[in-house]
Coordinates of C-alpha atoms in Angstrom, one line a residue:
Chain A
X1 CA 77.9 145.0 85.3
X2 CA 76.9 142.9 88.3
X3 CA 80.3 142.1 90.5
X4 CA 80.6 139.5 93.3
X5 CA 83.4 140.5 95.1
X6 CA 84.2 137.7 97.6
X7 CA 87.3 138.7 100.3
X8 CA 89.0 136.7 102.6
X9 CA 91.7 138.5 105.3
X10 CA 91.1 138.0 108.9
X11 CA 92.1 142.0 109.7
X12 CA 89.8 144.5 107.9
X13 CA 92.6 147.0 108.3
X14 CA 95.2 145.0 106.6
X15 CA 96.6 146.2 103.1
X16 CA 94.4 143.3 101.4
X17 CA 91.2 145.2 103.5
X18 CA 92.3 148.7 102.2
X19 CA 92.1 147.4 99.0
X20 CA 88.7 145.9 99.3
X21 CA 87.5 149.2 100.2
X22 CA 89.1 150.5 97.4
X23 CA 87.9 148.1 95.0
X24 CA 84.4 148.7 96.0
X25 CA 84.7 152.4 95.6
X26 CA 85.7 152.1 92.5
X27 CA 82.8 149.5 91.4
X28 CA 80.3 152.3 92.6
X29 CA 82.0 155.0 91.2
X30 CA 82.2 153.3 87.8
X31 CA 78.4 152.6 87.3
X32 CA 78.7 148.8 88.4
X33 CA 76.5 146.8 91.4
X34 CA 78.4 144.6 93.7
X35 CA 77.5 142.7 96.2
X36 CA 79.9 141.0 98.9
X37 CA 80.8 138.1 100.3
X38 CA 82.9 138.9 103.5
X39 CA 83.9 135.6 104.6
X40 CA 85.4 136.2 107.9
X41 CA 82.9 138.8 108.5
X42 CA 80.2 136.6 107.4
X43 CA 82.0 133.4 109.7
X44 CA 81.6 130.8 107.0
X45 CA 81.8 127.5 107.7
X46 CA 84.7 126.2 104.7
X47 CA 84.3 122.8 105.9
X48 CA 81.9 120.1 103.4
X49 CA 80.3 118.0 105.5
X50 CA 77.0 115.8 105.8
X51 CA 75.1 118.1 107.2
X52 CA 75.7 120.5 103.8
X53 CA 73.3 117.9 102.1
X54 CA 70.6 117.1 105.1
X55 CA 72.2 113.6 105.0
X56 CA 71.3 111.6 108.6
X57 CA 74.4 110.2 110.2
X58 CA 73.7 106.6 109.4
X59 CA 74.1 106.8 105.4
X60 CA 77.3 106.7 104.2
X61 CA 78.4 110.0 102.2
X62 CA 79.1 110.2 98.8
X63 CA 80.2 113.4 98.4
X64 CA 79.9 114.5 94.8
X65 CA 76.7 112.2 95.1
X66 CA 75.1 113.7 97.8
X67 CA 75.8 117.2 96.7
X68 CA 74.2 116.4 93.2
X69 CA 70.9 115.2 95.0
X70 CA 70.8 117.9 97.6
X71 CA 71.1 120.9 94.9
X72 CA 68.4 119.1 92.7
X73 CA 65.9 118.8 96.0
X74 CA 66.8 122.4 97.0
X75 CA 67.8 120.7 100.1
X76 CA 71.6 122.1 100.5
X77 CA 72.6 124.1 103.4
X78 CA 70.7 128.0 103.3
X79 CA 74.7 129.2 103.5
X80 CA 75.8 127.5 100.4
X81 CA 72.2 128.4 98.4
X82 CA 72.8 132.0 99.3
X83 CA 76.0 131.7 97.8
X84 CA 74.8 130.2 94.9
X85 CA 72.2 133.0 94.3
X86 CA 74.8 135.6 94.2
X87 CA 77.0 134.2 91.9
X88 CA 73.8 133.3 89.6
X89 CA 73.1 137.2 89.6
X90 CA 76.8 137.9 89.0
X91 CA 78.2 138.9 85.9
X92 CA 82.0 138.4 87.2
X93 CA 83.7 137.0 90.4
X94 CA 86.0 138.9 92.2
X95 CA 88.3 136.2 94.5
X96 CA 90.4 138.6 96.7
X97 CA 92.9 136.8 99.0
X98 CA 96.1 137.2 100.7
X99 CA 98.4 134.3 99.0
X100 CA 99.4 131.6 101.6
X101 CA 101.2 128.9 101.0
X102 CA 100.7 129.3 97.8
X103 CA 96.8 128.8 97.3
X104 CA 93.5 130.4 98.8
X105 CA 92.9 130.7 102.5
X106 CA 91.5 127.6 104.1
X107 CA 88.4 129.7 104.3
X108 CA 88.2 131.1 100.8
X109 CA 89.3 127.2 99.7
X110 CA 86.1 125.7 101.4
X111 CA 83.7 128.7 99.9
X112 CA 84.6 127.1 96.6
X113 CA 84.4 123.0 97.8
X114 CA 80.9 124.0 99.7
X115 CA 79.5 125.8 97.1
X116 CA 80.4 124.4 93.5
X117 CA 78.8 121.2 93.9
X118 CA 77.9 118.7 91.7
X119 CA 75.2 120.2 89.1
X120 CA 76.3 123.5 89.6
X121 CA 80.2 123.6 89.5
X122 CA 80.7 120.4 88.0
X123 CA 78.7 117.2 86.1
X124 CA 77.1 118.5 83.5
X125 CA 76.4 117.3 80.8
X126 CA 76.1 118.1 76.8
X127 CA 73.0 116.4 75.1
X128 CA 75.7 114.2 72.9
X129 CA 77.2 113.1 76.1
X130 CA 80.3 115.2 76.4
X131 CA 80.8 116.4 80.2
X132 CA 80.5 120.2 80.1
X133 CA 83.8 121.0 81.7
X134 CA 86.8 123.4 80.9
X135 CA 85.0 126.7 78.9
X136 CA 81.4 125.1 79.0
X137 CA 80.3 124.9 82.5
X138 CA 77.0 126.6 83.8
X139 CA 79.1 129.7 84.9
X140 CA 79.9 129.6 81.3
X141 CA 79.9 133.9 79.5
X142 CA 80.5 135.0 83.4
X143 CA 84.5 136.5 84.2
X144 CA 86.6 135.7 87.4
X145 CA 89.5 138.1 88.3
X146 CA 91.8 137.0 91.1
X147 CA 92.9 139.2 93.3
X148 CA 95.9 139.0 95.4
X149 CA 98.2 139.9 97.7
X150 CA 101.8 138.2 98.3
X151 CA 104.4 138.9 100.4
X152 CA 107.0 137.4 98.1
X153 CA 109.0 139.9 95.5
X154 CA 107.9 139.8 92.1
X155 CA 111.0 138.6 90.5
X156 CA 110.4 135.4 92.9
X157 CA 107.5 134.5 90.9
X158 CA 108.6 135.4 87.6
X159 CA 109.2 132.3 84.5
X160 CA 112.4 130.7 86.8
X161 CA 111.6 132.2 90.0
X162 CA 112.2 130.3 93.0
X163 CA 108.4 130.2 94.0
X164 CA 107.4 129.2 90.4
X165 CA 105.7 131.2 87.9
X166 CA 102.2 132.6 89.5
X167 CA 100.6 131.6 86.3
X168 CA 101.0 128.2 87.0
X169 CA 101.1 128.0 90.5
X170 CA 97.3 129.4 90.4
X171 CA 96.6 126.8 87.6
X172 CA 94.6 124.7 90.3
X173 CA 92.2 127.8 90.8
X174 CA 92.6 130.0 87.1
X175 CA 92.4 126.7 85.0
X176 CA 91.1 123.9 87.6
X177 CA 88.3 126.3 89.0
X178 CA 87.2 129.1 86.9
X179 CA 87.6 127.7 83.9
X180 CA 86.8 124.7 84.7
X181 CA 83.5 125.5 85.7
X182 CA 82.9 128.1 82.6
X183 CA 84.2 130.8 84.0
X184 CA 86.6 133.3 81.9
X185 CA 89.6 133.6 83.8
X186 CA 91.2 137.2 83.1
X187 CA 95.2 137.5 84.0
X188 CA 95.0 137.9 88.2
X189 CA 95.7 141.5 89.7
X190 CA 98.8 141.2 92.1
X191 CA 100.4 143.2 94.7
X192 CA 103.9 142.2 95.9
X193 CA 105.8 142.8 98.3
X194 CA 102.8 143.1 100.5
X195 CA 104.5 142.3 103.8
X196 CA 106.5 145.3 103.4
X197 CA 104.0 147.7 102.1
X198 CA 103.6 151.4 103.5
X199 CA 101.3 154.0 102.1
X200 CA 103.3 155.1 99.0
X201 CA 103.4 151.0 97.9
X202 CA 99.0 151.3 99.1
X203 CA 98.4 154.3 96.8
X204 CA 100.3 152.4 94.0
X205 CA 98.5 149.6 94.3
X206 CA 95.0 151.3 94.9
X207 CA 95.3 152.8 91.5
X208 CA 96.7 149.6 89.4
X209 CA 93.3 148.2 91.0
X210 CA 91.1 150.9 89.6
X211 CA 92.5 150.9 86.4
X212 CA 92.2 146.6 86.3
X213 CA 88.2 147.5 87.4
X214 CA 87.9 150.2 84.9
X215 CA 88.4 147.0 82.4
X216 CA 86.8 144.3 84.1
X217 CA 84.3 143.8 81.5
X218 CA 86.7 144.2 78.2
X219 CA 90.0 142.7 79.4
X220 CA 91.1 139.6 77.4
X221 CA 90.8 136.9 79.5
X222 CA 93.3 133.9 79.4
X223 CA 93.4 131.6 76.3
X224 CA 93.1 128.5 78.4
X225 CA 91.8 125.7 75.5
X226 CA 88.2 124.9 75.7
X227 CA 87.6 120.6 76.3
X228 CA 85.6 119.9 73.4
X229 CA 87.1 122.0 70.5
X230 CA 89.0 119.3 69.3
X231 CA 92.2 119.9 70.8
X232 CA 92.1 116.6 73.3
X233 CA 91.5 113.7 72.1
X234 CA 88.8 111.1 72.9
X235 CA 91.3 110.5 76.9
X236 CA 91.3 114.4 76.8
X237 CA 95.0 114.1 76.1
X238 CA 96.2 117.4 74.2
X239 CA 97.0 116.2 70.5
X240 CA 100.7 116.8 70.7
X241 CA 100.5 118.2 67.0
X242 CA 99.0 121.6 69.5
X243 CA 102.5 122.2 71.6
X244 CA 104.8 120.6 69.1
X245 CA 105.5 117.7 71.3
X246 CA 106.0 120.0 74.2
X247 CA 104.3 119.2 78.1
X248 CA 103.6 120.7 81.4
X249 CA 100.7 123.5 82.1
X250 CA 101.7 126.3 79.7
X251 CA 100.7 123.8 76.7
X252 CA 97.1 124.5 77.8
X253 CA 97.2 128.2 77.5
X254 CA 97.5 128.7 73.6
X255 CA 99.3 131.8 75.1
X256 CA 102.2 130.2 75.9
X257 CA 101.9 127.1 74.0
X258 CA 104.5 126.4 71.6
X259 CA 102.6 124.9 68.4
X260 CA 104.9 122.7 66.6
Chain B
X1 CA 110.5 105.1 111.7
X2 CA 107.8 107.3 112.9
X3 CA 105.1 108.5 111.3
X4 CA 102.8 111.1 111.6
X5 CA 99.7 110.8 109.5
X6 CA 96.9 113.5 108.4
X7 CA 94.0 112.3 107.1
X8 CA 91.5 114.4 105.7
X9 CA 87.8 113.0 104.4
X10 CA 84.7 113.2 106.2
X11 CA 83.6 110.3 105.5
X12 CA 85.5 106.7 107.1
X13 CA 83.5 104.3 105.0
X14 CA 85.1 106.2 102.4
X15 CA 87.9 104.6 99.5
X16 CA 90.2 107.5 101.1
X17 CA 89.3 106.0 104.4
X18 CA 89.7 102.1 104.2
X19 CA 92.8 103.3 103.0
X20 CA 93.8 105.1 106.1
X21 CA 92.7 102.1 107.8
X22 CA 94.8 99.7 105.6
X23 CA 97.9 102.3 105.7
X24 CA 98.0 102.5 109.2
X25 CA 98.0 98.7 109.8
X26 CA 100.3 97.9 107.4
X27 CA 102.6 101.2 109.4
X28 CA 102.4 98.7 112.5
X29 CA 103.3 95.3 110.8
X30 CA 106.2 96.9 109.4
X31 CA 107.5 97.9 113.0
X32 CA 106.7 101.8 112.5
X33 CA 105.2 104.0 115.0
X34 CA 102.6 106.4 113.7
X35 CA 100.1 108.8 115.3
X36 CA 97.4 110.2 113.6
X37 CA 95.3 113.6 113.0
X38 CA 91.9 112.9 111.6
X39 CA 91.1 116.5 110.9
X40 CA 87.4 115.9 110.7
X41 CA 87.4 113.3 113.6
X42 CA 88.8 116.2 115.5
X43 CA 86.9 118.9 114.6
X44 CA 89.9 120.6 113.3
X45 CA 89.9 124.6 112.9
X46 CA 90.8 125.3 109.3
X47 CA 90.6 129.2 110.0
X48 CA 93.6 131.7 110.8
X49 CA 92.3 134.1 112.7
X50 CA 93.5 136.6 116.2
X51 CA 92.9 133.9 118.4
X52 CA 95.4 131.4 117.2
X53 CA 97.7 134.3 118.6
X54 CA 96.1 135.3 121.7
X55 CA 95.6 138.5 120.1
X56 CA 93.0 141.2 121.5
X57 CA 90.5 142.3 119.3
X58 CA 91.7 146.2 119.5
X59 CA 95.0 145.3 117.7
X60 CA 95.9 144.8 114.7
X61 CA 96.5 141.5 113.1
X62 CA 99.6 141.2 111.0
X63 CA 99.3 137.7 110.4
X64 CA 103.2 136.3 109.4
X65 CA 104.3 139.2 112.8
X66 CA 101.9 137.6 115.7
X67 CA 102.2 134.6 114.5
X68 CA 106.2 134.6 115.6
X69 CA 105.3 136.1 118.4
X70 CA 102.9 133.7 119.8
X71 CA 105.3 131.1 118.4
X72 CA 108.2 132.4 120.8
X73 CA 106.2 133.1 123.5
X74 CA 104.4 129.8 123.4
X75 CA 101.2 131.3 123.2
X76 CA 99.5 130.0 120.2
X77 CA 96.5 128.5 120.4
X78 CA 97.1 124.8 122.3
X79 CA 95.7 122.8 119.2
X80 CA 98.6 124.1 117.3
X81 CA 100.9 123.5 119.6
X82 CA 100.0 119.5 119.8
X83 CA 100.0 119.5 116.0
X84 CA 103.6 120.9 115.9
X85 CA 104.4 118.6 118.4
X86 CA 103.3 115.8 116.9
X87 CA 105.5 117.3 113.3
X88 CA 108.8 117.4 115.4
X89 CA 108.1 114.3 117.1
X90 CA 107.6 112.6 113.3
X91 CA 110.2 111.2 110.4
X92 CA 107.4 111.6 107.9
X93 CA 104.5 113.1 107.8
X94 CA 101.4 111.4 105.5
X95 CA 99.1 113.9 104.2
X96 CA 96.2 111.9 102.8
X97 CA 93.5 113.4 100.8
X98 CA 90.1 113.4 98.3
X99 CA 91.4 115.8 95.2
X100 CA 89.0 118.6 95.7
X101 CA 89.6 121.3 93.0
X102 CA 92.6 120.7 92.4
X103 CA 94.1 120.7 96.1
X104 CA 93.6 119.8 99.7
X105 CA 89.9 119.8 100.9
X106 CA 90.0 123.2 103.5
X107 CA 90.0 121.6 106.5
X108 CA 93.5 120.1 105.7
X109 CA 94.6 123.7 104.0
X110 CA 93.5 125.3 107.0
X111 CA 95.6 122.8 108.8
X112 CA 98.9 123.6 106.6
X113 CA 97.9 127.7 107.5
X114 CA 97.4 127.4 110.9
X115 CA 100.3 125.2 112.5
X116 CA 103.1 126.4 109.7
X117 CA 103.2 130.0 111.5
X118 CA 106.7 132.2 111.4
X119 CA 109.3 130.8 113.2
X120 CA 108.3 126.9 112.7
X121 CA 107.3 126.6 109.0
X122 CA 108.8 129.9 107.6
X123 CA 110.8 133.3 108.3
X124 CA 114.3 130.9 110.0
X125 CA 117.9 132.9 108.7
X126 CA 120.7 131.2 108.8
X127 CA 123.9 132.8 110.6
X128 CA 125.0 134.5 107.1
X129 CA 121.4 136.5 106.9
X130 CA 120.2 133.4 104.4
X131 CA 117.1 133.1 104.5
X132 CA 116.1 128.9 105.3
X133 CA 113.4 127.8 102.9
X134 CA 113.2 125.5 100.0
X135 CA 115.4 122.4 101.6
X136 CA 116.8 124.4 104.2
X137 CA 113.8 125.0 107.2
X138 CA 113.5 123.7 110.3
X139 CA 111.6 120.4 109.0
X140 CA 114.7 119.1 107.0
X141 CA 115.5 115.6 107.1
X142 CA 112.0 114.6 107.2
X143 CA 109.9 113.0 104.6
X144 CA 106.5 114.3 103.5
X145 CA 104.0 112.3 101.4
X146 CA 101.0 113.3 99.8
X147 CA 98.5 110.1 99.3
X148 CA 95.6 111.7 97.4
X149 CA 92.5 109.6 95.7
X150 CA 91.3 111.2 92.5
X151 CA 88.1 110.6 90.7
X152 CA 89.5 112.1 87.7
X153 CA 91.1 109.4 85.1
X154 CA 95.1 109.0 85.1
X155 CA 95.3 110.4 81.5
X156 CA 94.1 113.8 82.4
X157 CA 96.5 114.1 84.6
X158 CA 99.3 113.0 82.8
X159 CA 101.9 115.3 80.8
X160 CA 99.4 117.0 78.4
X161 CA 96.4 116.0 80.0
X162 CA 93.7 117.9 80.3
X163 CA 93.8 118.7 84.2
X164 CA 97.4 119.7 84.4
X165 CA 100.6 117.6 85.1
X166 CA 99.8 116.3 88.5
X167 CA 103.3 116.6 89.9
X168 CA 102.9 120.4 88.4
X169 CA 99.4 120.8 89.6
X170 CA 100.5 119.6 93.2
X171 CA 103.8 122.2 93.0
X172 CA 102.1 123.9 95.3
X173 CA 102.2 121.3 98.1
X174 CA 105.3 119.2 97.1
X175 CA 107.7 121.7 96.4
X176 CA 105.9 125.3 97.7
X177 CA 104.5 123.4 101.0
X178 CA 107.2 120.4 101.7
X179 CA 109.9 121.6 100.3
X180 CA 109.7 125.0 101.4
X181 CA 109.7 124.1 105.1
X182 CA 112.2 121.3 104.2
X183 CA 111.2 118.4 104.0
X184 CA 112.0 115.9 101.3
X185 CA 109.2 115.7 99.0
X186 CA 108.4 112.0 98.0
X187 CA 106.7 110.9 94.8
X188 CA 102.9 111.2 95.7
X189 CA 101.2 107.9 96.3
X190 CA 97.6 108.3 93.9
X191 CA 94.7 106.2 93.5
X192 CA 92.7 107.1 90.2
X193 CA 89.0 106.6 89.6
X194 CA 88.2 106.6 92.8
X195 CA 84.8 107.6 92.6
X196 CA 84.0 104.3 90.3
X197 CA 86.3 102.4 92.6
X198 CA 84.6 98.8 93.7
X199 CA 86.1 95.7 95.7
X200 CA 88.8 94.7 92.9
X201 CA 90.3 98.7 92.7
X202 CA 90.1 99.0 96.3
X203 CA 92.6 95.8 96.7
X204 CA 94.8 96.5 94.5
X205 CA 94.9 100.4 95.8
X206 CA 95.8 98.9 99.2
X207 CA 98.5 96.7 97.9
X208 CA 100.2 99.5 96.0
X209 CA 99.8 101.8 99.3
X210 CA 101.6 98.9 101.5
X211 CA 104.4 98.6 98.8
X212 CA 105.0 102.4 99.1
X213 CA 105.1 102.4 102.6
X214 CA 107.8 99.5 102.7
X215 CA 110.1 101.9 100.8
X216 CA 108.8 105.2 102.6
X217 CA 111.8 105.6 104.2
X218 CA 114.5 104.5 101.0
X219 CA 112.2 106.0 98.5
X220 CA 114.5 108.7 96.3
X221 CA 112.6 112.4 96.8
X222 CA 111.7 114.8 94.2
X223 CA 115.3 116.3 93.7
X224 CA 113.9 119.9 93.9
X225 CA 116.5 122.5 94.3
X226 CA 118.0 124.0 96.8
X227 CA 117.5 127.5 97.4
X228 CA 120.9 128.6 98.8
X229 CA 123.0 125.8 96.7
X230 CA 124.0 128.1 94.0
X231 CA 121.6 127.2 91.2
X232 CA 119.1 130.4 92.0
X233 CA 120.7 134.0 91.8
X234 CA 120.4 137.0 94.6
X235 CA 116.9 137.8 93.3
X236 CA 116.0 134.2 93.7
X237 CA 115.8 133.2 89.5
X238 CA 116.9 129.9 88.8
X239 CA 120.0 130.9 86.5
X240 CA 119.6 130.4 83.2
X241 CA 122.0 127.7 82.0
X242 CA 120.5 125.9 84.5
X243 CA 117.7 125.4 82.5
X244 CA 119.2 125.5 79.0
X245 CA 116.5 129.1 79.0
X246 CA 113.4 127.2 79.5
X247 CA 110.7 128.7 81.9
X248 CA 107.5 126.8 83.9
X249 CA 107.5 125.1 87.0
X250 CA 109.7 121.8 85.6
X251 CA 112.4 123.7 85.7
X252 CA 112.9 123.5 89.7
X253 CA 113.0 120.0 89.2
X254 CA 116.4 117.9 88.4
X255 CA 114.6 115.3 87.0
X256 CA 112.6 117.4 84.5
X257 CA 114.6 120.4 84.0
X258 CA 116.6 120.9 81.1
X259 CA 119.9 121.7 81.1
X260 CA 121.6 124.0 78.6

């Protein structure tokens, strides 16, 4: 398999940078090609702006718009095509970050508004008219694994921990971003406790990654619902006949729905 | 009252920007001071990295560590320092913001990761070893509201629509972001549709934003729990009669959690 492993830690040497290097070892040794994306390293810019689409100062910026026109014209910013590109020859995304405040880095979070644009990472449409969203994007039969650390125990995370269930507080990037955009989101691969970590807690975690790479390709990804299977109706409003009556994110995951 | 308002959107002819614009004059006629960070009119830095710290590039960064110890030392970079300024200065603080995958465009993230280092936004103990977080930090008594303009329709964003729950898809801003550092999380203030948004949706966006900001400081929070207030046990789980045994992110909430 092809692997785009995208990292974003500020100090190589950090336990989420030993495990980058460790993750990559493991791709090689297991037969598969990776490329990177080192985004410190690499100084990306995470901020969209005008000059992403080769829009003068004078015109007024649209952004989902713009984008659309720019990645039509081949006229986005050579960063964000070069981007593109990789995840094109991808076969799965690797998104490895250190969790703060509860989401992506700033500079991981802007790698995904600069480079899913309009016509690539959203606004396509079906030829019946249905908007090709949630399980039928263009990144649609690719994988994206999440990989994180946290230093936050486990049990604080867990179904009533105090930092809610990881799950659902990574709903805005497993369900809102890779499936969104077609991508099949497989369960992330977290390391806790990370702020405490010494070498015992790094060889432990080293090989929990291995194995997770050793079944990138076969893992079952989550059951999020697809859009147009007929579970949302015509507002795409879940038919509450699908979670017997029940709300909040876990009725999208037919994991953890709760059928009535 | 005083108000500090972040406004994130690079673009001021924008919906999200006449809003700004409309917000902050309304701030004035209603006797308020405010001052304001335009992230992108400032060129704000969205990126942690060594320098924030003063840090030399031979050593190595432990990111939640330097970042106390700059904070002590009052050596972190001076951009931070004004924006934490302007935070203790504030009674609320306005965090308005384009919906951009399901969060806060980078530049604002950035803005959340770079000021809210150890010591200001996380790591205080009380005099019992407690630690302070989740009602309890050093921003308590202060307001925070998110003001976000989505292009996405209401119904996908309502309790089984497609996009998540917003209040559930925001958790991590309201109650991992606000509420963790302490302040009161109010109800977000959200314009739908924005993207088709014309003349007649624009006034009555403004209308509803100067009603909310009439009652911004008598407006009832989002009665998230506290952490040290007895309802979470020593490993941090929300006990379960609290919750009548349900799990997900409503039950942190007193208004949607279900008691036994």
């Amino acid at each position: 398999m092809k692997v785009l492993w995208i990292y974003a830690h500020p100090e190589p040497r950090s336990l989420t940078g030993s495990l980058r290097d460790e993750g990559l070892r493991a791709l090689t040794e297991l037969g598969h090609q990776y490329r990177q994306s080192d985004l410190y390293a690499m100084h990306w810019n995470p901020v969209v702006d005008r000059s992403d689409y080769g829009l003068d100062a004078a015109s007024r910026l649209l952004v989902a718009g713009e984008s659309e026109v720019a990645y039509d014209s081949r006229r986005l910013s050579p960063d964000i095509l070069a981007e593109q590109e990789k995840i094109e020859w991808a076969d799965v995304l690797v998104l490895q970050f250190p969790l703060w405040w509860y989401g992506m880095p700033a500079i991981l979070k802007g790698w995904v508004d600069r480079v899913f644009v309009k016509g690539f990472g959203y606004g396509l449409t079906r030829d019946d008219g249905r908007v090709r969203r949630y399980g039928e994007g263009k990144l649609a039969g690719k994988r994206g694994l999440a990989a994180i650390t946290i230093g936050g125990r486990q049990s604080t995370f867990g179904p009533r921990g105090i930092n809610g269930e990881l799950e659902q507080v990574l709903f805005p990037l497993l369900h809102g971003t890779f499936w969104y955009t077609g991508l099949s989101a497989l369960p992330p691969f977290v390391v806790h406790g990370s702020d405490r970590a010494g070498a015992p807690e790094f060889e432990r975690a080293a090989k929990e990654l291995r194995a997770r790479l050793e079944t990138l390709g076969t893992d079952e990804p989550i059951p999020y619902r697809p859009q147009n299977g007929g579970d949302y109706d015509e507002d795409l409003v879940l038919k509450p006949e699908f979670s017997g009556g029940h709300t909040g994110l876990a009725v999208h995951n037919l994991r953890t729905s709760q059928p009535g």
